[in-house]
Short mmCIF file of C-alpha atoms in Angstrom, two decimals:
data_model
loop_
_atom_site.label_atom_id
_atom_site.label_comp_id
_atom_site.label_asym_id
_atom_site.label_seq_id
_atom_site.Cartn_x
_atom_site.Cartn_y
_atom_site.Cartn_z
CA MET A 62 -10.95 -39.79 66.65
CA PHE A 63 -10.55 -42.93 65.01
CA ARG A 64 -11.36 -46.54 65.98
CA PRO A 65 -11.94 -49.77 64.01
CA ARG A 66 -15.54 -48.98 63.61
CA PRO A 67 -17.31 -45.81 62.40
CA TYR A 68 -17.93 -43.18 65.19
CA VAL A 69 -17.94 -41.07 66.14
CA LEU A 70 -23.12 -23.18 56.65
CA ALA A 71 -28.14 -6.00 49.82
CA LEU A 72 -29.61 -5.58 46.91
CA LEU A 73 -30.50 -1.93 46.99
CA ALA A 74 -33.12 -1.16 44.45
CA ALA A 75 -32.55 2.50 43.26
CA GLY A 76 -35.70 4.42 41.98
CA VAL A 77 -35.20 6.26 38.74
CA LEU A 78 -36.81 9.51 38.36
CA LEU A 79 -37.84 10.37 34.68
CA ALA A 80 -38.68 14.13 34.52
CA GLY A 81 -40.03 15.64 31.36
CA CYS A 82 -41.01 19.22 30.27
CA GLY A 83 -44.22 20.31 28.80
CA SER A 84 -44.02 21.17 25.13
CA GLY A 85 -45.56 24.38 23.86
CA GLY A 86 -45.35 27.34 21.44
CA ASP A 87 -43.29 30.60 21.83
CA HIS A 88 -45.84 32.12 24.23
CA LYS A 89 -45.99 29.20 26.67
CA THR A 90 -43.64 28.61 29.32
CA ALA A 91 -42.71 25.00 30.51
CA LYS A 92 -44.10 23.85 33.73
CA SER A 93 -41.56 23.54 36.45
CA ALA A 94 -40.62 19.99 37.27
CA GLY A 95 -41.98 18.90 40.66
CA PRO A 96 -39.67 18.23 43.65
CA SER A 97 -37.41 15.21 43.02
CA ALA A 98 -38.75 12.04 44.51
CA ARG A 99 -36.39 10.38 47.03
CA THR A 100 -35.93 6.68 47.82
CA THR A 101 -35.36 5.58 51.24
CA PRO A 102 -33.09 2.52 51.58
CA ALA A 103 -34.71 -0.42 53.22
CA SER A 104 -33.52 -0.96 56.70
CA PRO A 105 -31.77 -4.31 57.24
CA SER A 106 -33.86 -6.78 59.10
CA PRO A 107 -32.96 -6.99 62.80
CA ALA A 108 -30.98 -10.06 63.92
CA PRO A 109 -33.34 -12.72 65.10
CA SER A 110 -33.22 -13.79 68.78
CA TYR A 111 -33.92 -17.56 69.29
CA ALA A 112 -35.07 -19.10 72.51
CA PRO A 113 -32.91 -22.11 73.57
CA GLY A 114 -35.92 -24.30 73.51
CA ARG A 115 -36.78 -23.46 69.90
CA VAL A 116 -33.31 -24.16 68.75
CA ALA A 117 -33.08 -27.51 70.36
CA ALA A 118 -36.41 -28.40 68.93
CA ALA A 119 -35.36 -27.41 65.64
CA LEU A 120 -32.24 -29.63 65.39
CA LEU A 121 -32.19 -32.38 62.96
CA SER A 122 -33.26 -35.75 64.00
CA THR A 123 -32.37 -39.17 63.12
CA ARG A 124 -35.10 -39.55 60.41
CA ASP A 125 -33.85 -36.37 58.90
CA VAL A 126 -30.33 -37.95 58.45
CA ASP A 127 -30.59 -41.50 57.29
CA PRO A 128 -32.80 -44.48 57.96
CA HIS A 129 -29.92 -46.43 59.32
CA VAL A 130 -28.74 -44.07 61.96
CA ALA A 131 -29.57 -43.97 65.56
CA GLU A 132 -28.80 -41.58 68.35
CA GLN A 133 -25.77 -42.55 70.43
CA PRO A 134 -23.87 -41.20 73.30
CA LEU A 135 -21.67 -38.39 72.45
CA SER A 136 -18.17 -39.93 71.26
CA THR A 137 -16.61 -37.25 69.12
CA PRO A 138 -14.05 -35.71 71.47
CA ALA A 139 -15.25 -31.99 71.02
CA LEU A 140 -18.89 -32.96 71.32
CA LYS A 141 -18.23 -34.92 74.45
CA GLU A 142 -16.64 -31.67 75.88
CA HIS A 143 -19.61 -29.62 74.61
CA ALA A 144 -17.03 -27.74 72.39
CA VAL A 145 -17.04 -27.07 68.73
CA PRO A 146 -15.41 -29.74 66.57
CA SER A 147 -12.59 -28.60 64.26
CA CYS A 148 -9.68 -30.12 62.04
CA SER A 149 -8.30 -33.37 63.09
CA LEU A 150 -11.05 -33.75 65.61
CA SER A 151 -9.80 -30.85 67.83
CA ALA A 152 -12.08 -28.79 69.89
CA ILE A 153 -12.88 -25.04 70.14
CA LYS A 154 -14.09 -24.20 73.59
CA PRO A 155 -17.19 -21.93 73.49
CA SER A 156 -16.86 -18.38 74.93
CA GLY A 157 -19.27 -16.81 77.24
CA SER A 158 -22.15 -18.59 78.81
CA PRO A 159 -24.35 -19.94 75.95
CA GLU A 160 -27.08 -22.65 76.36
CA ILE A 161 -25.59 -25.78 74.71
CA LYS A 162 -27.39 -28.67 73.08
CA ALA A 163 -25.37 -31.46 71.35
CA HIS A 164 -26.33 -34.80 69.82
CA GLU A 165 -24.68 -37.57 67.59
CA PHE A 166 -26.04 -40.12 65.30
CA ASN A 167 -24.15 -43.08 64.02
CA THR A 168 -24.98 -45.87 61.66
CA SER A 169 -25.03 -49.42 62.70
CA GLN A 170 -23.25 -50.41 59.45
CA TYR A 171 -19.56 -50.32 58.84
CA GLY A 172 -19.84 -47.53 56.41
CA GLY A 173 -22.63 -45.06 55.99
CA ALA A 174 -24.01 -41.91 57.41
CA ASN A 175 -22.70 -40.26 60.66
CA PHE A 176 -23.82 -36.97 61.95
CA GLY A 177 -23.18 -34.60 64.87
CA GLN A 178 -24.48 -31.19 65.87
CA ILE A 179 -23.78 -28.61 68.52
CA ALA A 180 -25.95 -25.45 69.02
CA LEU A 181 -24.75 -22.57 71.07
CA THR A 182 -27.51 -20.20 72.00
CA TYR A 183 -26.17 -16.92 73.45
CA PRO A 184 -28.09 -14.15 75.48
CA ASP A 185 -27.56 -11.71 72.47
CA ALA A 186 -26.27 -11.47 68.91
CA ALA A 187 -23.03 -9.77 69.78
CA ALA A 188 -21.97 -12.66 72.00
CA ALA A 189 -22.80 -15.07 69.22
CA SER A 190 -20.87 -12.95 66.65
CA ALA A 191 -17.77 -12.90 68.74
CA MET A 192 -17.83 -16.66 69.09
CA PHE A 193 -18.42 -17.14 65.36
CA ALA A 194 -15.40 -14.83 64.75
CA THR A 195 -13.19 -17.00 67.01
CA VAL A 196 -14.37 -20.19 65.23
CA ARG A 197 -13.85 -18.72 61.70
CA ALA A 198 -10.36 -17.67 62.72
CA LYS A 199 -9.31 -20.98 64.10
CA VAL A 200 -10.78 -23.19 61.32
CA THR A 201 -9.24 -21.08 58.57
CA ALA A 202 -5.89 -21.33 60.22
CA CYS A 203 -5.91 -25.17 60.44
CA PRO A 204 -3.05 -26.75 58.49
CA ALA A 205 -3.66 -27.98 55.06
CA THR A 206 -2.00 -31.33 56.05
CA LYS A 207 -1.29 -32.89 59.35
CA HIS A 208 -0.14 -36.34 60.52
CA VAL A 209 -1.72 -37.39 63.88
CA SER A 210 -0.04 -40.14 65.77
CA GLN A 211 -1.84 -43.23 67.27
CA LYS A 212 -3.44 -42.68 70.76
CA THR A 213 -4.61 -45.02 73.41
CA LEU A 214 -8.07 -43.94 74.76
CA SER A 215 -10.16 -44.87 77.61
CA GLY A 216 -12.28 -47.97 77.45
CA ASP A 217 -9.55 -50.09 75.76
CA ARG A 218 -10.08 -48.08 72.55
CA VAL A 219 -7.34 -46.88 70.22
CA ALA A 220 -7.28 -43.86 67.83
CA LEU A 221 -5.32 -45.02 64.90
CA ALA A 222 -2.50 -42.90 63.38
CA HIS A 223 -4.04 -40.87 60.38
CA ASP A 224 -2.99 -38.34 57.83
CA ASP A 225 -5.42 -35.41 57.37
CA THR A 226 -5.97 -32.80 54.55
CA TRP A 227 -8.14 -29.90 55.32
CA ARG A 228 -9.59 -26.93 53.60
CA ALA A 229 -11.94 -24.11 54.81
CA SER A 230 -14.01 -21.75 52.64
CA ASP A 231 -16.40 -18.97 53.26
CA GLU A 232 -19.86 -19.77 51.84
CA THR A 233 -22.70 -17.43 50.61
CA THR A 234 -25.80 -18.36 52.41
CA PRO A 235 -28.35 -15.62 52.65
CA GLY A 236 -29.25 -14.66 56.20
CA TRP A 237 -26.43 -16.62 57.72
CA SER A 238 -22.74 -16.32 58.22
CA HIS A 239 -21.19 -19.57 57.02
CA VAL A 240 -17.82 -21.40 56.89
CA ARG A 241 -17.39 -24.86 55.66
CA GLY A 242 -14.68 -27.15 56.42
CA PHE A 243 -13.81 -30.33 54.33
CA GLU A 244 -11.56 -32.93 55.67
CA LYS A 245 -10.01 -36.21 54.46
CA SER A 246 -8.57 -38.57 56.95
CA LEU A 247 -6.43 -41.50 55.72
CA ILE A 248 -5.59 -44.51 58.03
CA SER A 249 -3.06 -47.23 57.00
CA PRO A 250 -4.64 -49.72 54.60
CA SER A 251 -3.03 -52.41 56.85
CA SER A 252 -5.54 -51.44 59.47
CA SER A 253 -8.55 -51.63 57.11
CA VAL A 254 -9.26 -51.62 53.44
CA ILE A 255 -12.11 -49.13 54.09
CA ASN A 256 -9.40 -46.62 55.20
CA VAL A 257 -10.77 -43.13 54.34
CA PHE A 258 -12.93 -40.76 56.26
CA TYR A 259 -14.67 -37.79 54.72
CA ARG A 260 -15.87 -35.08 57.10
CA VAL A 261 -17.80 -31.99 56.34
CA TYR A 262 -17.99 -29.27 58.95
CA ASP A 263 -20.72 -26.43 58.59
CA TYR A 264 -20.18 -23.63 60.93
CA VAL A 265 -23.06 -21.11 60.79
CA SER A 266 -24.43 -18.31 62.74
CA ARG A 267 -27.42 -16.06 62.86
CA GLY A 268 -28.67 -13.73 65.51
CA ASN A 269 -27.76 -15.13 68.87
CA VAL A 270 -26.96 -18.67 67.68
CA VAL A 271 -23.82 -20.43 66.58
CA LEU A 272 -24.64 -23.90 65.07
CA VAL A 273 -22.11 -26.42 63.96
CA SER A 274 -23.01 -29.73 61.95
CA MET A 275 -20.60 -32.31 61.20
CA TYR A 276 -21.48 -35.15 58.62
CA TRP A 277 -19.07 -37.89 57.92
CA GLU A 278 -18.78 -41.27 56.14
CA ARG A 279 -16.01 -44.03 56.00
CA VAL A 280 -15.30 -45.21 52.39
CA GLY A 281 -12.84 -47.05 50.45
CA PRO A 282 -9.55 -45.52 49.07
CA LYS A 283 -10.95 -44.74 45.51
CA ALA A 284 -14.27 -43.19 46.65
CA SER A 285 -14.91 -39.61 46.05
CA GLY A 286 -15.83 -37.09 48.75
CA ASP A 287 -18.38 -35.24 46.61
CA PRO A 288 -21.31 -37.35 47.58
CA VAL A 289 -20.43 -36.73 51.29
CA ALA A 290 -20.33 -32.93 50.55
CA LYS A 291 -23.61 -33.12 48.73
CA LYS A 292 -25.31 -34.84 51.74
CA ALA A 293 -24.01 -32.46 54.19
CA THR A 294 -25.43 -29.46 52.00
CA ALA A 295 -28.82 -31.23 51.93
CA LEU A 296 -28.91 -31.66 55.63
CA LEU A 297 -27.74 -28.05 56.25
CA THR A 298 -30.50 -26.82 53.83
CA LYS A 299 -33.06 -28.69 55.74
CA GLN A 300 -31.65 -27.22 58.96
CA PHE A 301 -31.85 -23.69 57.61
CA GLY A 302 -35.53 -24.37 56.93
CA ARG A 303 -36.25 -25.28 60.53
CA LEU A 304 -34.76 -22.02 61.78
CA SER A 305 -36.03 -19.67 59.20
#
């Protein structure tokens, strides 16, 4: 959604057995080697089960994100619907009956940090895994480019027309399933000289939880999206530490 102001992620160690024979003369026989040692592969750790209260308490706060942000009423369309945000600010409705916690932080500055999260805590890991599979399928199927026409919203607001580019990638994050979406949205420079939005979406799952974080900044047309991606990575790393 756009408006004139900012808004609203087995190493198997094989044992090696060295067996030797005893040396001796013609009248001595070599001792028989003992029974072969066997290694037992380590069992994978069971999927953790998180209580909804623990997940809610572990979510990032304003002080984790940026000193200039403050918690705001949900304004990103998907988060307002308690759904998972996806490309071009579309929404993926949660399956099943998870406990849902969502929040959104916006900066008071024209540019700067903005952040939203939604946590889906399911009764079991199977339900969370099914939801994550749905999310992964949808975000990896998003079009690489898309034009979105201007829309009139409630409250005398307007979502300006914009052109989006999107890419999604599977990420290697130990202990977590992780897909990252990276989006660049371009509005007309006649609307604003600060006409680019970079958004980073991290979709992660572990045990009975699906967690989605969305970090974005509004920047000038020549600004790179790399600093935005690095900030999103730092926030996600901090979030993983809270749920380890």
